[in-house]
GROMACS .gro file of C-alpha atoms in nm:
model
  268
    1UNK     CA    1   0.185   4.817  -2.379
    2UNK     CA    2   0.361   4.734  -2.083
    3UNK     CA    3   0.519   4.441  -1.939
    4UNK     CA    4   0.749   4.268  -1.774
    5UNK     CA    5   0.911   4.646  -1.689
    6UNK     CA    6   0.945   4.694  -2.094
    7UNK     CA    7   0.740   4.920  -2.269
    8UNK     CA    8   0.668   4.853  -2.619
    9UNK     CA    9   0.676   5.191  -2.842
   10UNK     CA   10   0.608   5.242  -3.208
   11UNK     CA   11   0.720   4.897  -3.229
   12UNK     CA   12   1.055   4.931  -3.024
   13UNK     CA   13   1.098   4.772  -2.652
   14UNK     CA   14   1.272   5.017  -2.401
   15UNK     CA   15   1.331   4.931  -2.110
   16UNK     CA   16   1.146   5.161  -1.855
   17UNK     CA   17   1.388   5.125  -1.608
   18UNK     CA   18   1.651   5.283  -1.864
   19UNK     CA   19   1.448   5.561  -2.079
   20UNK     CA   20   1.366   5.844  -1.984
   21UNK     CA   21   1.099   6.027  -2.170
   22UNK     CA   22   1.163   6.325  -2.406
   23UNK     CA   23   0.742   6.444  -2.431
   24UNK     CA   24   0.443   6.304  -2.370
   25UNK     CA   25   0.341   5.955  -2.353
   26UNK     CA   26   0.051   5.733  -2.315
   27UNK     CA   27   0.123   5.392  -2.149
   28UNK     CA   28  -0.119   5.104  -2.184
   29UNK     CA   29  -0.096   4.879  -1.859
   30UNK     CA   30  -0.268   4.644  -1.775
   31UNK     CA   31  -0.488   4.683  -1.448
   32UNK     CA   32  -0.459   4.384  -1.246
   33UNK     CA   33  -0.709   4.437  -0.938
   34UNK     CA   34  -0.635   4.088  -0.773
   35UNK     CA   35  -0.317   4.161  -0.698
   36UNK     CA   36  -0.483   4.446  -0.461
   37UNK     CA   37  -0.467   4.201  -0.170
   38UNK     CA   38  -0.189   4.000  -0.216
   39UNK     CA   39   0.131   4.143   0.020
   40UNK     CA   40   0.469   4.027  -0.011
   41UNK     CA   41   0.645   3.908   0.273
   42UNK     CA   42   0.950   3.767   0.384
   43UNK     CA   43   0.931   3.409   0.609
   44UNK     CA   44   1.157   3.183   0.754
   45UNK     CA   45   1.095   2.797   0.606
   46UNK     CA   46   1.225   2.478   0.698
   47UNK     CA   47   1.353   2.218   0.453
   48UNK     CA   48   1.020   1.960   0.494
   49UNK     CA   49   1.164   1.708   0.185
   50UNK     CA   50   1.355   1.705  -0.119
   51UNK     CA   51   1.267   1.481  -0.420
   52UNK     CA   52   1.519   1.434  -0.687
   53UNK     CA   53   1.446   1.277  -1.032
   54UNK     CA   54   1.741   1.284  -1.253
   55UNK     CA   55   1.847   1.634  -1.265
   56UNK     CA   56   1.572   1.821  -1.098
   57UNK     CA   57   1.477   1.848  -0.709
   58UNK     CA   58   1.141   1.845  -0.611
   59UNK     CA   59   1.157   2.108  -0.281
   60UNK     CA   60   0.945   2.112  -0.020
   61UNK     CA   61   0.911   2.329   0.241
   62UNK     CA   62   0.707   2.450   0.583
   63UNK     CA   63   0.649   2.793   0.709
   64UNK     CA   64   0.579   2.879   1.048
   65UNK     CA   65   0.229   2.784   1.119
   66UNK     CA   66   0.123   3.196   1.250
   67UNK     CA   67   0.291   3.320   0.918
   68UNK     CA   68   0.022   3.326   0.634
   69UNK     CA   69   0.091   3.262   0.354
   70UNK     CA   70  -0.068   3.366   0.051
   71UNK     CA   71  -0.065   3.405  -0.357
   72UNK     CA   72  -0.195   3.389  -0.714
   73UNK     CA   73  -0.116   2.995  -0.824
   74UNK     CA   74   0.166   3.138  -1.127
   75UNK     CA   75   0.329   3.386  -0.904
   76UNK     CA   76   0.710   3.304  -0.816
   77UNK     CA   77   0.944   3.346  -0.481
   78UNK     CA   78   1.313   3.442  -0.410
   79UNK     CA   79   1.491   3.197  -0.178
   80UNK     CA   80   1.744   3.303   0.032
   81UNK     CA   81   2.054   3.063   0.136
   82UNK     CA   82   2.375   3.159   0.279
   83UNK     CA   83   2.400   3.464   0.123
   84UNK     CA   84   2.267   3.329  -0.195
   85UNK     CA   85   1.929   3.448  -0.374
   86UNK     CA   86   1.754   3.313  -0.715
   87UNK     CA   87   1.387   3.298  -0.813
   88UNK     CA   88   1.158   3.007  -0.847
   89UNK     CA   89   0.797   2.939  -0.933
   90UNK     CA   90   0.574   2.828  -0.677
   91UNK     CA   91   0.441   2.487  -0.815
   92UNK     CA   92   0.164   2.391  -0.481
   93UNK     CA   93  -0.139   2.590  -0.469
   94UNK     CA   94  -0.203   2.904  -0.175
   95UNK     CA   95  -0.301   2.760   0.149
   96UNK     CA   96  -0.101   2.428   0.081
   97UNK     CA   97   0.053   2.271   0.390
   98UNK     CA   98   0.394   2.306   0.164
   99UNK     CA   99   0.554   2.527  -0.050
  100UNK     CA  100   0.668   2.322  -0.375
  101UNK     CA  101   0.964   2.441  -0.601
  102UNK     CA  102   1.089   2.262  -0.845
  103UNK     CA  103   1.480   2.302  -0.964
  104UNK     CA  104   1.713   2.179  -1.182
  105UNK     CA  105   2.095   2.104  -1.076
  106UNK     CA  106   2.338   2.339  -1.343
  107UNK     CA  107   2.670   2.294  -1.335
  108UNK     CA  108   2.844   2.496  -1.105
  109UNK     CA  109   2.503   2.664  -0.957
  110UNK     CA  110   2.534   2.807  -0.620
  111UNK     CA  111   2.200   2.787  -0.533
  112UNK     CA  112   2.081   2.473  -0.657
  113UNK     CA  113   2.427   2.306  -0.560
  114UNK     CA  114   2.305   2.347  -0.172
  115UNK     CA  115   1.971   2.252  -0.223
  116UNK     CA  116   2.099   1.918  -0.404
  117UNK     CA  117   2.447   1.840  -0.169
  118UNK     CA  118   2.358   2.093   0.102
  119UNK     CA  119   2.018   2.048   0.189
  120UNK     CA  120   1.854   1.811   0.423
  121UNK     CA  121   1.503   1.756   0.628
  122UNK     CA  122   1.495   2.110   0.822
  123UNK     CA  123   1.743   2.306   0.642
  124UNK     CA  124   1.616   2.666   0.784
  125UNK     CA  125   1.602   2.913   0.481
  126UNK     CA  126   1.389   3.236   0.398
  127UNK     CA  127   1.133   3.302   0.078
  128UNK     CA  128   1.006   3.650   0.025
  129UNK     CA  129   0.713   3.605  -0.164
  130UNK     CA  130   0.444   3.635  -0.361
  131UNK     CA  131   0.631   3.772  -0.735
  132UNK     CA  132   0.512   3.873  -1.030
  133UNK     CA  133   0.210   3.900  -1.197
  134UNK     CA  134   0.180   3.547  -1.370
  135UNK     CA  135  -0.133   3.401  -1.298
  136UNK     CA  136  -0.478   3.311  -1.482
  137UNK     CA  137  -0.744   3.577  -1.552
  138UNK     CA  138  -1.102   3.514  -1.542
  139UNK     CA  139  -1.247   3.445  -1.896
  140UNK     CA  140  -1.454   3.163  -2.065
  141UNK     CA  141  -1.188   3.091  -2.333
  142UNK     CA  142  -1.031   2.791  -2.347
  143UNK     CA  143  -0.685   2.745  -2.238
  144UNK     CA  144  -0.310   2.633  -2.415
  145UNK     CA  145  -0.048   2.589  -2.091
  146UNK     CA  146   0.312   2.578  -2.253
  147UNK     CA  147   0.637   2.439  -2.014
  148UNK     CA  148   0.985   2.386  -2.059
  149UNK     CA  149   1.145   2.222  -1.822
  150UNK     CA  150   1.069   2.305  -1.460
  151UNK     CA  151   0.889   2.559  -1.610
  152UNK     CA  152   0.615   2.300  -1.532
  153UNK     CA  153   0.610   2.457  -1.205
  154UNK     CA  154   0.378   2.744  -1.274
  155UNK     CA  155   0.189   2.507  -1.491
  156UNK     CA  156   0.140   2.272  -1.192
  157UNK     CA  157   0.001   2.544  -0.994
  158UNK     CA  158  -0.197   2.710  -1.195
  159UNK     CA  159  -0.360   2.389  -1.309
  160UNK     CA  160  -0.407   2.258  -0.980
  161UNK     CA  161  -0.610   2.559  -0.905
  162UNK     CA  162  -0.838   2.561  -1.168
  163UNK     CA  163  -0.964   2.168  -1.094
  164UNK     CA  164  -0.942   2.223  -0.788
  165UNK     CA  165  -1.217   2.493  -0.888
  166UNK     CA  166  -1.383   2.244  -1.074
  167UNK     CA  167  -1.329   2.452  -1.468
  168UNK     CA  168  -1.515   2.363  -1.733
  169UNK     CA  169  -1.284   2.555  -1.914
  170UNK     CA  170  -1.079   2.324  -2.223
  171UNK     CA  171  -0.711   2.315  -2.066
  172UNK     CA  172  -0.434   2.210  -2.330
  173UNK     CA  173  -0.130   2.123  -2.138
  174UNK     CA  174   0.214   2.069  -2.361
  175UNK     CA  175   0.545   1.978  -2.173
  176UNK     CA  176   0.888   2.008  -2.329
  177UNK     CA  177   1.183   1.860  -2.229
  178UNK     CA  178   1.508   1.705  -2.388
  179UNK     CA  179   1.487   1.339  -2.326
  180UNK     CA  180   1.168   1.112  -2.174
  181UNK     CA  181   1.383   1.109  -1.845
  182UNK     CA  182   1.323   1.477  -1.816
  183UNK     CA  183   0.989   1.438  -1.712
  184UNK     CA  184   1.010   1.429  -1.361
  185UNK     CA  185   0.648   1.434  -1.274
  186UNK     CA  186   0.331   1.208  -1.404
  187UNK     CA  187   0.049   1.419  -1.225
  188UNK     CA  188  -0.029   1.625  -1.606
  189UNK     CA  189  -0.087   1.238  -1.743
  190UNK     CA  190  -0.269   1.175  -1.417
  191UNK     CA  191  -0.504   1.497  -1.502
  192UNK     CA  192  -0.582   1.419  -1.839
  193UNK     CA  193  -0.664   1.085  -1.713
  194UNK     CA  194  -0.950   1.169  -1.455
  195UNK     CA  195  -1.063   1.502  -1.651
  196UNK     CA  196  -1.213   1.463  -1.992
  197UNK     CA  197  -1.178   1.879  -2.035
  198UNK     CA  198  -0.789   1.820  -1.957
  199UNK     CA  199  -0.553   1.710  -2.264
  200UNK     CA  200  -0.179   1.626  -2.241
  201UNK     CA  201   0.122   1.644  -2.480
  202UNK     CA  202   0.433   1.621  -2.366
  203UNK     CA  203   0.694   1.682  -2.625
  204UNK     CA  204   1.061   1.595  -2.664
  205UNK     CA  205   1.310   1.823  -2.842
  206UNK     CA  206   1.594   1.541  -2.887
  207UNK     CA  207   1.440   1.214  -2.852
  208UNK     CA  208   1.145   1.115  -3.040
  209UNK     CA  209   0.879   0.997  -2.815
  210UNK     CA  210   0.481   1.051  -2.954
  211UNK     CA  211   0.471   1.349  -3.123
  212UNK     CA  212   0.702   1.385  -3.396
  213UNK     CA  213   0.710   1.766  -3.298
  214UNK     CA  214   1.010   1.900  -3.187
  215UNK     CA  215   0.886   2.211  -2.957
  216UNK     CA  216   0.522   2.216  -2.731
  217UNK     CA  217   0.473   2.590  -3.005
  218UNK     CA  218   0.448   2.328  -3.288
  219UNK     CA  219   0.293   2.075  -3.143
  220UNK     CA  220  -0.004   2.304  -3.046
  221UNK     CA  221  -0.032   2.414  -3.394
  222UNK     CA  222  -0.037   2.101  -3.496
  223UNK     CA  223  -0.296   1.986  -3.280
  224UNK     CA  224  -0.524   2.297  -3.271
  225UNK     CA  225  -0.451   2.511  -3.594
  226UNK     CA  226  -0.597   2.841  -3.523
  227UNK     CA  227  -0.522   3.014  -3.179
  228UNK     CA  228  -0.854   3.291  -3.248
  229UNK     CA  229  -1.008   3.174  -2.934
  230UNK     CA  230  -0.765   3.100  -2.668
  231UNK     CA  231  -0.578   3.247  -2.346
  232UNK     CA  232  -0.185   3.148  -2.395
  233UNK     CA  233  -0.001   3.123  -2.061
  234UNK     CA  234   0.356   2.978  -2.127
  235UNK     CA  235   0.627   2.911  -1.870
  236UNK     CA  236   1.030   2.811  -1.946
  237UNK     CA  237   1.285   2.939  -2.181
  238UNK     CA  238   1.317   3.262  -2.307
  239UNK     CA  239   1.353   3.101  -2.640
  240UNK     CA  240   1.084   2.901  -2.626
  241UNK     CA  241   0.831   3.219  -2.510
  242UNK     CA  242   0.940   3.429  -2.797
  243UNK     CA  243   0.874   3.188  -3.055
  244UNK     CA  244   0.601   3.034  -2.948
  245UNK     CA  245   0.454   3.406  -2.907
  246UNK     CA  246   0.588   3.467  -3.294
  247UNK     CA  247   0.438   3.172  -3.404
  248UNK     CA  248   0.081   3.164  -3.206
  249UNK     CA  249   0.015   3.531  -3.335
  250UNK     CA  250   0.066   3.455  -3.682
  251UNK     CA  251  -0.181   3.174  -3.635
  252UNK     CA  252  -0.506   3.412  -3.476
  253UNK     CA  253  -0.379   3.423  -3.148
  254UNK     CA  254  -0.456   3.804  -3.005
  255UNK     CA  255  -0.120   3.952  -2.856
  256UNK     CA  256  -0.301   4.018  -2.569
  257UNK     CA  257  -0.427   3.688  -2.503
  258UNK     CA  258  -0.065   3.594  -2.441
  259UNK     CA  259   0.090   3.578  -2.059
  260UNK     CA  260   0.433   3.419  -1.987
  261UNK     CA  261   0.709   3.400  -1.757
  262UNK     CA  262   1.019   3.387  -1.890
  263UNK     CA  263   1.335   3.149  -1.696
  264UNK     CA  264   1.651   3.395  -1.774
  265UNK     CA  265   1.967   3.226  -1.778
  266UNK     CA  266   2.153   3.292  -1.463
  267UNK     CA  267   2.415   3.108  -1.257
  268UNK     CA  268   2.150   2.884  -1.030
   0.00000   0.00000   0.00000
């Protein structure tokens, strides 16, 4: 199976990019037809406003109106800043008036230490986008969304889409974060409130707040049990992903009902 550039053979992960192959091989990828239309670009975008809650900004910007614009809600950008470039989910939904990001300020980060003391209303920058191939497939199963952090950004979009759709799909969201002042957003409480197919956890890992679960992986166990029937998508820490992949699979969940997007550390 492939993904993510890593093949997974006779149990070992090589990196494709890396190995080189000594015979034969067979590699199972997935086809992923609705990406057939969807061309990355490069745009100029203009600083439109900037939220900040706590430690995360809440970016939004405009692209030039004859530039279109277009992606699969879970798909992620690069944005480009005085020489600087880092990837971030897309958290609005394609043909939005704005592109949303949402990023958290790290110590020392180059990138997100201009968008929080650099940035102001019509700060010109570039995205080259669409990225990736996070997004939901078509099926009838119902659906767990996991988060960490701003990986609530993917979540956001992805969500978004489907109500906007109108799903009668069963959509599980859980959102971790450290503290209650992490949670820089109320729209998945504002979901859950005006859809009855729409349930929300959110989940704190070192302040107890609801759930006496310490990670959104546990707390879905604990709320559902058995994973035999559902599409996974999770969004956040490394950490988080692997476990809660670990964990899910031991509990009925098929591998390849799985689909994540993993935050690696880097200097932001």
């Amino acid at each position: 199976m492939s993904q993510n550039g890593v093949v997974i053979c006779a149990g070992e992960r090589i990196k494709t990019c890396e190995a080189r192959p000594e015979g034969d091989c067979v590699i199972d990828a997935e086809h992923l037809p609705q990406l057939t239309n969807v061309k990355r670009i490069v745009t100029p975008a203009k600083v439109s406003q900037i939220e900040i809650v706590e430690d995360t900004a809440v970016l939004r910007l405009r692209t030039p109106p004859a530039i279109f614009v277009s992606f699969l809600e879970g798909q992620y950008l690069d944005l480009l800043f005085s020489g600087i470039r880092r990837s971030y989910s897309i958290a609005s939904t394609s043909g939005s008036d704005l592109i949303e990001l949402h990023i958290k300020r790290v110590a020392g980060g180059a990138m997100s230490g201009n968008v929080f003391d650099v940035f102001a209303e019509n700060t010109l920058v570039r995205l080259e986008l669409p990225i990736g191939s996070f997004f939901v497939r078509e099926s009838d199963k119902p659906l767990i969304f996991l988060a960490t952090g701003t990986g609530f950004s993917s979540v956001q979009s992805m969500v978004s889409r489907l109500l906007d759709q109108k799903t009668n799909r069963e959509v599980h969201v859980y959102w971790g974060n450290r503290y209650q002042k992490d949670f820089y957003t109320d729209l998945p409480r504002e979901w859950a409130g005006r859809h009855k197919n729409v349930i929300y956890c959110p989940v704190t890992s070192r302040e107890k707040v609801g759930s006496s679960c310490r990670y959104v992986q546990e707390a879905a166990l604990k709320d559902i049990g058995a994973f035999n029937n559902y599409d996974v998508y999770a969004c956040g820490s490394l950490n988080m992903i692997e476990s809660a992949k670990k964990l899910m699979i031991e509990n009925g969940l098929q591998a390849n009902n799985f689909y994540s997007d993993a935050f690696v550390a880097t200097t932001n």
